[in-house]
Short mmCIF file of C-alpha atoms and ligand atoms in Angstrom, two decimals:
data_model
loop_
_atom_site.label_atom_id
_atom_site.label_comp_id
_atom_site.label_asym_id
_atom_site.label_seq_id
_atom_site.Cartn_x
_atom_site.Cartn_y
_atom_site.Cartn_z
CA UNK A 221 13.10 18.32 -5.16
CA UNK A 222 13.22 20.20 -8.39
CA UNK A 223 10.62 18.87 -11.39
CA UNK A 224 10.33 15.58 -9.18
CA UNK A 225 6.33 14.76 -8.49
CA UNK A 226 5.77 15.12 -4.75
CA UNK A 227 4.85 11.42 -3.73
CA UNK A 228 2.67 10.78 -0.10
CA UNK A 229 2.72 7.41 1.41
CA UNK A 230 0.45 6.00 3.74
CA UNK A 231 1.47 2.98 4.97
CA UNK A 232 1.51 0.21 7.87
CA UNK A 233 4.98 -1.33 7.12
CA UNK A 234 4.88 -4.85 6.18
CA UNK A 235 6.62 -7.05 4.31
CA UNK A 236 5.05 -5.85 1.35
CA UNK A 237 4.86 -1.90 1.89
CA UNK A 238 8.82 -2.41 2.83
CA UNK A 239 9.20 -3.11 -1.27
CA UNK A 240 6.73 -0.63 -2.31
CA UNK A 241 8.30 2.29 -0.06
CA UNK A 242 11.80 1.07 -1.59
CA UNK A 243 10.59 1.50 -5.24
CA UNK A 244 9.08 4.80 -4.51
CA UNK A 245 12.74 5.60 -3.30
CA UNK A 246 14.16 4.74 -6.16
CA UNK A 247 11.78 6.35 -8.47
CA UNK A 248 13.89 9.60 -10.40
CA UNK A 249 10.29 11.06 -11.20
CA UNK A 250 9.09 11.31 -7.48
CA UNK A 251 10.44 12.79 -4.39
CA UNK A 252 8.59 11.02 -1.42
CA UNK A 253 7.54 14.15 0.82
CA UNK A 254 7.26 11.71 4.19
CA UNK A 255 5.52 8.18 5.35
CA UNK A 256 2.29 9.14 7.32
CA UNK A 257 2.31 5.41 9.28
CA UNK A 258 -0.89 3.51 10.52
CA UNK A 259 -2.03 0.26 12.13
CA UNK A 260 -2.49 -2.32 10.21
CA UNK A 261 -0.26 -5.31 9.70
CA UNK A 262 0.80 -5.31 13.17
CA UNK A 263 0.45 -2.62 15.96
CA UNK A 264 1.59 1.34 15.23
CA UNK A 265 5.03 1.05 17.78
CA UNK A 266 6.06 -1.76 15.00
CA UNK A 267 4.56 -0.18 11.76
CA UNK A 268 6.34 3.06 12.82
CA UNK A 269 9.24 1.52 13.75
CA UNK A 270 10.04 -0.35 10.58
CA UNK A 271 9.16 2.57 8.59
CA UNK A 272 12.12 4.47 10.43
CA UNK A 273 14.28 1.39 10.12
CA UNK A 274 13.59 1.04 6.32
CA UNK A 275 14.12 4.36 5.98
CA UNK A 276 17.71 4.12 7.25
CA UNK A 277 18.80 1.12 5.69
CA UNK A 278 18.01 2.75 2.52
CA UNK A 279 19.76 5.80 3.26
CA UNK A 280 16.96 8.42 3.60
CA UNK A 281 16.89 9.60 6.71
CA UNK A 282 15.79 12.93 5.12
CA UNK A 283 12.24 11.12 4.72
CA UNK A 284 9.83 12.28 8.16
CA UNK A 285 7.91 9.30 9.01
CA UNK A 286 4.82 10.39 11.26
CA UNK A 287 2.54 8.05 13.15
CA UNK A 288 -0.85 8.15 12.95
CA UNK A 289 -3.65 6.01 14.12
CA UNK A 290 -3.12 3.40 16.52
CA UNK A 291 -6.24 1.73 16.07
CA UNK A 292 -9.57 1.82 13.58
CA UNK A 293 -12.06 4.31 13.98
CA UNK A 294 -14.59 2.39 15.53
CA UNK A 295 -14.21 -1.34 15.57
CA UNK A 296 -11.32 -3.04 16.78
CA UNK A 297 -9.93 -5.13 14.28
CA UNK A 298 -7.44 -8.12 14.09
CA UNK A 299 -3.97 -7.83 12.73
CA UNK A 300 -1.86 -9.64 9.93
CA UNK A 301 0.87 -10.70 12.01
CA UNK A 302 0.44 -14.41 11.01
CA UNK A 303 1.30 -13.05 7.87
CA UNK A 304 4.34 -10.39 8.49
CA UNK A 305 5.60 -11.63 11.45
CA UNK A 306 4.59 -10.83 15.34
CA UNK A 307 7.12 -7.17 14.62
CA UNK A 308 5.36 -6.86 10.50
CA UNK A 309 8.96 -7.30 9.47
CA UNK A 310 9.44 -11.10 9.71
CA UNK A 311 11.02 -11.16 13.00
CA UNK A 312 14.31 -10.92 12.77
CA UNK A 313 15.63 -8.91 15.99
CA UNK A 314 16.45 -5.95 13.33
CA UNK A 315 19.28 -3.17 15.65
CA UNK A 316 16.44 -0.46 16.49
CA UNK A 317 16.68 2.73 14.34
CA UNK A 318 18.70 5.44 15.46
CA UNK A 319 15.91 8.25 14.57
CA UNK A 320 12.61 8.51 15.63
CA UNK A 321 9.06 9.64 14.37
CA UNK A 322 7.92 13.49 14.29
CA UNK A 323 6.20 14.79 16.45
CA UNK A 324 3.26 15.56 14.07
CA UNK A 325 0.33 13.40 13.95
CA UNK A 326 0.30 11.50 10.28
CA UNK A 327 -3.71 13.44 9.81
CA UNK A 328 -2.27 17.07 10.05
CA UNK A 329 0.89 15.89 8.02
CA UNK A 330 -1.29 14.85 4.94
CA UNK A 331 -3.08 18.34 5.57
CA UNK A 332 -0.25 20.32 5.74
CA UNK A 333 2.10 18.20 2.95
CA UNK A 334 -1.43 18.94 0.48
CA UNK A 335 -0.96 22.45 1.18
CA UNK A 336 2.54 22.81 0.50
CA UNK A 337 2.00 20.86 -2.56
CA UNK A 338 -1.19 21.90 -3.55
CA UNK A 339 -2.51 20.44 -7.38
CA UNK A 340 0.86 18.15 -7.69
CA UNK A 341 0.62 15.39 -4.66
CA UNK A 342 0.49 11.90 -5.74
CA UNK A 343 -1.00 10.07 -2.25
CA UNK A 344 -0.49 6.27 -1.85
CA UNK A 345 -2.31 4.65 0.46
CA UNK A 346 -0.61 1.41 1.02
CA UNK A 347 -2.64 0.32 4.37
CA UNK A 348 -6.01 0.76 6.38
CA UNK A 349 -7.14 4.21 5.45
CA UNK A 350 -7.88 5.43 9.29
CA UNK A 351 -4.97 8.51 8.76
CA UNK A 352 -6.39 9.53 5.27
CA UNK A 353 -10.00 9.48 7.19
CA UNK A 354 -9.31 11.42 10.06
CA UNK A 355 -7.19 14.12 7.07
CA UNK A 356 -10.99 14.46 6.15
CA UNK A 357 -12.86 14.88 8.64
CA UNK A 358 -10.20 17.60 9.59
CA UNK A 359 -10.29 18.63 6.48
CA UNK A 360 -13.42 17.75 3.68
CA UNK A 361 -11.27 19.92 0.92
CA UNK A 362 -8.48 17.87 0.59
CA UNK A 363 -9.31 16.23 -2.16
CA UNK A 364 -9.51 19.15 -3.82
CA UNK A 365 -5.60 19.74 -3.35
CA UNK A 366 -4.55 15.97 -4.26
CA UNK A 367 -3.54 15.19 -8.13
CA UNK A 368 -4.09 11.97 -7.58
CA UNK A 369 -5.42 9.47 -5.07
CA UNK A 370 -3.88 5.55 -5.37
CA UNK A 371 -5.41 2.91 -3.00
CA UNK A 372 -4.34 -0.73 -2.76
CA UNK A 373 -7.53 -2.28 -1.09
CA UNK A 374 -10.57 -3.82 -1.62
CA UNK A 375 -11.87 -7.11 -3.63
CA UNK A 376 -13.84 -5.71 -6.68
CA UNK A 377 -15.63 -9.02 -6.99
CA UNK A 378 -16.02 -10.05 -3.66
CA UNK A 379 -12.72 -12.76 -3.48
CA UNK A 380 -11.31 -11.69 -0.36
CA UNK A 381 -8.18 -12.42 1.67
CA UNK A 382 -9.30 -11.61 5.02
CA UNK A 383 -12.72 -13.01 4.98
CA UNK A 384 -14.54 -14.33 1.72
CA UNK A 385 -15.65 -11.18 0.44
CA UNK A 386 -13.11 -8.62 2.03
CA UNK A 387 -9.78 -7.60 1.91
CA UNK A 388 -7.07 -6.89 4.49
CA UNK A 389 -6.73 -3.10 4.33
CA UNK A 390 -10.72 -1.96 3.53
CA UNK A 391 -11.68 -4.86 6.24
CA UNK A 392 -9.35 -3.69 8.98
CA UNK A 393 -11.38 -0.34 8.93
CA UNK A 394 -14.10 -0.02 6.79
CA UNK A 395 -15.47 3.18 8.04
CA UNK A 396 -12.99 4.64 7.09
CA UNK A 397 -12.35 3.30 3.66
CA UNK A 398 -16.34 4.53 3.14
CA UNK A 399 -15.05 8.14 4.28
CA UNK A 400 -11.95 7.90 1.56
CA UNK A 401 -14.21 6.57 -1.28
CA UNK A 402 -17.09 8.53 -0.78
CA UNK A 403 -15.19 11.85 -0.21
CA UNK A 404 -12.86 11.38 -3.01
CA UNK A 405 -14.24 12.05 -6.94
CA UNK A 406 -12.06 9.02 -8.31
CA UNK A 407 -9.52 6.90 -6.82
CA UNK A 408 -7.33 4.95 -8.78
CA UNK A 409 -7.56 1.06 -7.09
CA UNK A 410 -5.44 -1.87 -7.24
CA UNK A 411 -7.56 -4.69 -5.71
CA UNK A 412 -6.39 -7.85 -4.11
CA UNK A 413 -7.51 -9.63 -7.15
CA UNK A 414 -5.50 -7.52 -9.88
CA UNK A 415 -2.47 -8.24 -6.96
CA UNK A 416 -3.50 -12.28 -7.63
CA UNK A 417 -3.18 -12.27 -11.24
CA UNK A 418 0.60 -10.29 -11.52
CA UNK A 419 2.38 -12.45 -9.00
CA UNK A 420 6.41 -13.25 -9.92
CA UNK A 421 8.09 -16.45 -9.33
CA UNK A 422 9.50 -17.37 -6.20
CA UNK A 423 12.79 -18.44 -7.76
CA UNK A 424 13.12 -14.91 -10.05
CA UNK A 425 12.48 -13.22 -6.70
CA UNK A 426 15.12 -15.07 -4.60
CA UNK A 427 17.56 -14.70 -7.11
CA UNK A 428 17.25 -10.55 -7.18
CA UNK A 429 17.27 -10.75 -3.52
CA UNK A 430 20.89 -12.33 -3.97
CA UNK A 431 22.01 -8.48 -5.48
CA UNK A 432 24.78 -7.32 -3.40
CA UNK A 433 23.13 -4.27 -1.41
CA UNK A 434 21.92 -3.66 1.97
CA UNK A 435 18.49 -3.39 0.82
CA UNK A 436 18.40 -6.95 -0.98
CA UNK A 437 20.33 -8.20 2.16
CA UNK A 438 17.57 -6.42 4.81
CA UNK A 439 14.43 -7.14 2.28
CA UNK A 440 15.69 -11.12 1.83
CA UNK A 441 15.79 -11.11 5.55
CA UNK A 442 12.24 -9.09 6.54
CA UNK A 443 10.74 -11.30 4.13
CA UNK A 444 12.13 -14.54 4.74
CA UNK A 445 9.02 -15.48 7.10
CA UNK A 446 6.40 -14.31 5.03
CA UNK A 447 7.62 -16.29 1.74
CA UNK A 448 7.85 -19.63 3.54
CA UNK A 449 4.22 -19.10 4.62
CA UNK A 450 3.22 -17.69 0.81
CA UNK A 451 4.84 -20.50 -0.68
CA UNK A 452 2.99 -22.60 1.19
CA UNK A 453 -0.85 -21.26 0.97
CA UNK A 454 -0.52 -19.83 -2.99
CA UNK A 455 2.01 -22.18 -4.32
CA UNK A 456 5.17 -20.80 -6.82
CA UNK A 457 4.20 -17.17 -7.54
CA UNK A 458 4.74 -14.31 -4.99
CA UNK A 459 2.45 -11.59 -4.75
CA UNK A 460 3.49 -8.43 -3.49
CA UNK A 461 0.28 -6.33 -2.92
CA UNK A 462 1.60 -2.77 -2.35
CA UNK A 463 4.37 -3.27 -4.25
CA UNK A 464 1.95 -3.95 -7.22
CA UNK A 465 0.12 -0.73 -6.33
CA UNK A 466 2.97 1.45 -6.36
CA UNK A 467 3.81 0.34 -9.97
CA UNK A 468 0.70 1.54 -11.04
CA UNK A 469 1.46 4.89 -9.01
CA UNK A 470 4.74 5.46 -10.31
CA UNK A 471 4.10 4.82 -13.88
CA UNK A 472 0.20 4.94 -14.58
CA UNK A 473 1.15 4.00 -18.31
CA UNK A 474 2.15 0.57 -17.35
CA UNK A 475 -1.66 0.59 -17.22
CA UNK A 476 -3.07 -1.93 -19.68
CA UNK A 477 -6.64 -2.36 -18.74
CA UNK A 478 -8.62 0.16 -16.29
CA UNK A 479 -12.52 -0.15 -15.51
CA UNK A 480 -14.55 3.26 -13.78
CA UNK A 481 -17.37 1.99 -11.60
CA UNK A 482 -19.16 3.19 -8.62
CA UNK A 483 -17.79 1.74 -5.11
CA UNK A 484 -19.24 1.44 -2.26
CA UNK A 485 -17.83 -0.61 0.75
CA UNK A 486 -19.99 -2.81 3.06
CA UNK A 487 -20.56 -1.69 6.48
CA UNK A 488 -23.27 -3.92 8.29
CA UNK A 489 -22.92 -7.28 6.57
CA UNK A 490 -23.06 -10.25 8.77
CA UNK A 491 -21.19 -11.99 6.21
CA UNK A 492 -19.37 -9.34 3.98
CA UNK A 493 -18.74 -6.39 6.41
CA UNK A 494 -15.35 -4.48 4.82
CA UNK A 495 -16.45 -5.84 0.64
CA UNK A 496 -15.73 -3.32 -1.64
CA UNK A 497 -19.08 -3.29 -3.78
CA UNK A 498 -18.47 -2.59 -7.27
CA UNK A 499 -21.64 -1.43 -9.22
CA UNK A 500 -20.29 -3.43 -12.43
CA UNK A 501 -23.66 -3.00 -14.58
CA UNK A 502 -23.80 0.82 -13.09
CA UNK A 503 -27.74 -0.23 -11.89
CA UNK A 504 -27.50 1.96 -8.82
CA UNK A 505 -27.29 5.33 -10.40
CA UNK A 506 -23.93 6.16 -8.49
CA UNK A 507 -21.26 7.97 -10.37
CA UNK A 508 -18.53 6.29 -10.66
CA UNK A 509 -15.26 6.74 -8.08
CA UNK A 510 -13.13 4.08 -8.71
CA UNK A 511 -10.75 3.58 -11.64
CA UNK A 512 -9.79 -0.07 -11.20
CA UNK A 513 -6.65 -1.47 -12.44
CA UNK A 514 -7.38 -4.74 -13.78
CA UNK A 515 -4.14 -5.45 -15.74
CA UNK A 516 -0.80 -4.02 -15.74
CA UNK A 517 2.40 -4.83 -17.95
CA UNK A 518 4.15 -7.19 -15.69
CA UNK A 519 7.77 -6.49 -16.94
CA UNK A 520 7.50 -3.29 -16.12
CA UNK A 521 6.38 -4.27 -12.51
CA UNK A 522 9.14 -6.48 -12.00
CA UNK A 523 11.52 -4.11 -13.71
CA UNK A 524 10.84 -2.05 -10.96
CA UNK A 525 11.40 -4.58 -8.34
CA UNK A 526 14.45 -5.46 -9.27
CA UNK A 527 15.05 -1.79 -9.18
CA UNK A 528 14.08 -1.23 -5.68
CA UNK A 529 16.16 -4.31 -4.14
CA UNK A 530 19.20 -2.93 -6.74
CA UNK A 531 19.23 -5.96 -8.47
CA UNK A 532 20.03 -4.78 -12.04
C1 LIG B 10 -2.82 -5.62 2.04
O1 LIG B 10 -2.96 -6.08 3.38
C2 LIG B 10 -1.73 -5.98 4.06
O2 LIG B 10 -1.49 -7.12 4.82
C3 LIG B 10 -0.67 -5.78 3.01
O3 LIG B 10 0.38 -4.98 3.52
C4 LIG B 10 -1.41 -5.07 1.90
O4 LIG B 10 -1.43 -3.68 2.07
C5 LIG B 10 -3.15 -6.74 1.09
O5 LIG B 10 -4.47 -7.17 1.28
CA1 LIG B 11 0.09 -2.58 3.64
#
């Protein structure tokens, strides 16, 4: 691993955490230390699954993928396979991966991965936070051993894609986002909204997906499904929420506007139940926790997509 910046994901692999997890790979800064795999997108046997599979079509089998929790820690919550297919990878009868998951549960593999890389871990939460929760509640120092926390979730104005006012990954289990924001002294957030506003065209994307490499060749095929339906509900751009996110966890100074608020995340609501409440005019008397990313240079972003897919 050398200099490299040890680099945690937590993920529920999805169409979109397929592209994030493949820039991370190609990243010469980080080493990724292991996926620590969730429910989410679709059930745990699928999310684990395709993280093993995406692991071996990019050639790094050395990366442990450990499964985690199969469901949210109190409510049962609906899944986004209208959006990443009925398997989270678009359906495609994919040959089943030849390795399989350690035996580890994902909670004791953050704990132990934080220890081993005490001060330096870079943790990227890329799906419902249920793992990262239960690390906690194991564990309440942890944050004390992570460099750096990054979190794609949340709405920080109340546009949601899930409902109105939430978004997938803090709606799917909001308990347990409240555990990760409230035990952590600042998390760096990219909201669904930031995601919105640094889409890329359809027709850039489809012609990096035409690079000659198995990973443009499996990615244009796991994503086939989900691109019809995007280009259908959001029109020409394509927005790749935790691809977005890991840009800004790779290279934090791609960062061109950031706002520090206190969050808190909506528990009871009838209507809002999983909103990420953002204290913009700081009247609650909270300290802030959040350090939102609000824009980010986009050629750097797609630089790094094109990087990921080998595209050039
Ligand atoms: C988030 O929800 C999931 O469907 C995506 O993988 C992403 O993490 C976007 O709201
Ligand atoms: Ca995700």
């Amino acid at each position: 691993m050398g200099d490299r910046i040890p680099l945690l994901i937590d993920t529920d692999p999805g169409v979109d955490d397929a592209l994030a997890v493949l820039m991370a790979f190609d990243d010469p800064r980080h080493a990724v230390v292991g996926l620590t795999v969730a429910a989410g997108n679709v059930g745990l046997a699928h999310t684990v699954r395709n993280a093993l599979k995406l692991c071996e079509v990019a050639g790094r089998d050395d990366v442990p993928v450990f499964a985690g929790a199969p469901a949210p820690l109190l409510h049962p919550a609906r899944d986004a396979a209208f959006v990443h297919g009925r398997d989270g990878f678009g359906d495609t009868g994919y040959a089943p991966p030849a390795r399989q998951a350690e035996a580890e549960h994902a909670a004791l593999a953050i704990l132990r991965l934080s220890h081993a890389h005490a001060g330096r871990l870079v943790l990227v939460a890329l799906g419902p936070l249920t793992n990262l929760a239960l690390a906690l509640r194991l564990d309440p120092a942890l944050p004390q051993r992570v460099a750096r926390l990054v979190v794609m979730g949340g709405a920080v104005t109340a546009h949601g894609n899930m409902t109105p006012a939430a978004e997938f990954n803090v709606w799917f289990d909001p308990e347990a986002a409240h555990i990760v924001f409230t035990a952590f002294p600042r998390t760096d957030l990219v909201d669904w909204e930031a995601v919105l506003a640094h889409g890329f065209l359809h027709t850039e994307f489809e012609r990096w997906l035409q690079a000659d490499s198995p990973r443009a060749r499996f990615y244009d095929a796991i994503s086939r499904q989900t691109r019809a339906w995007a280009v259908d509900r959001r029109g020409e751009r394509w927005h790749s929420a935790d691809a977005f996110a890991m840009a800004f966890a790779l290279e934090p100074e791609g960062a061109l506007e950031l706002a520090e608020r206190p969050l808190a995340v909506e528990l009871v609501g009838s209507h809002t139940r999983g909103a990420t409440v953002v204290d913009w005019r700081r009247q609650g008397g909270a300290a802030d926790n959040v350090r939102i990313l609000r824009r980010y240079d986009q050629a750097r972003f797609e630089a790094r997509v094109r990087g990921a897919l080998a595209a050039g």
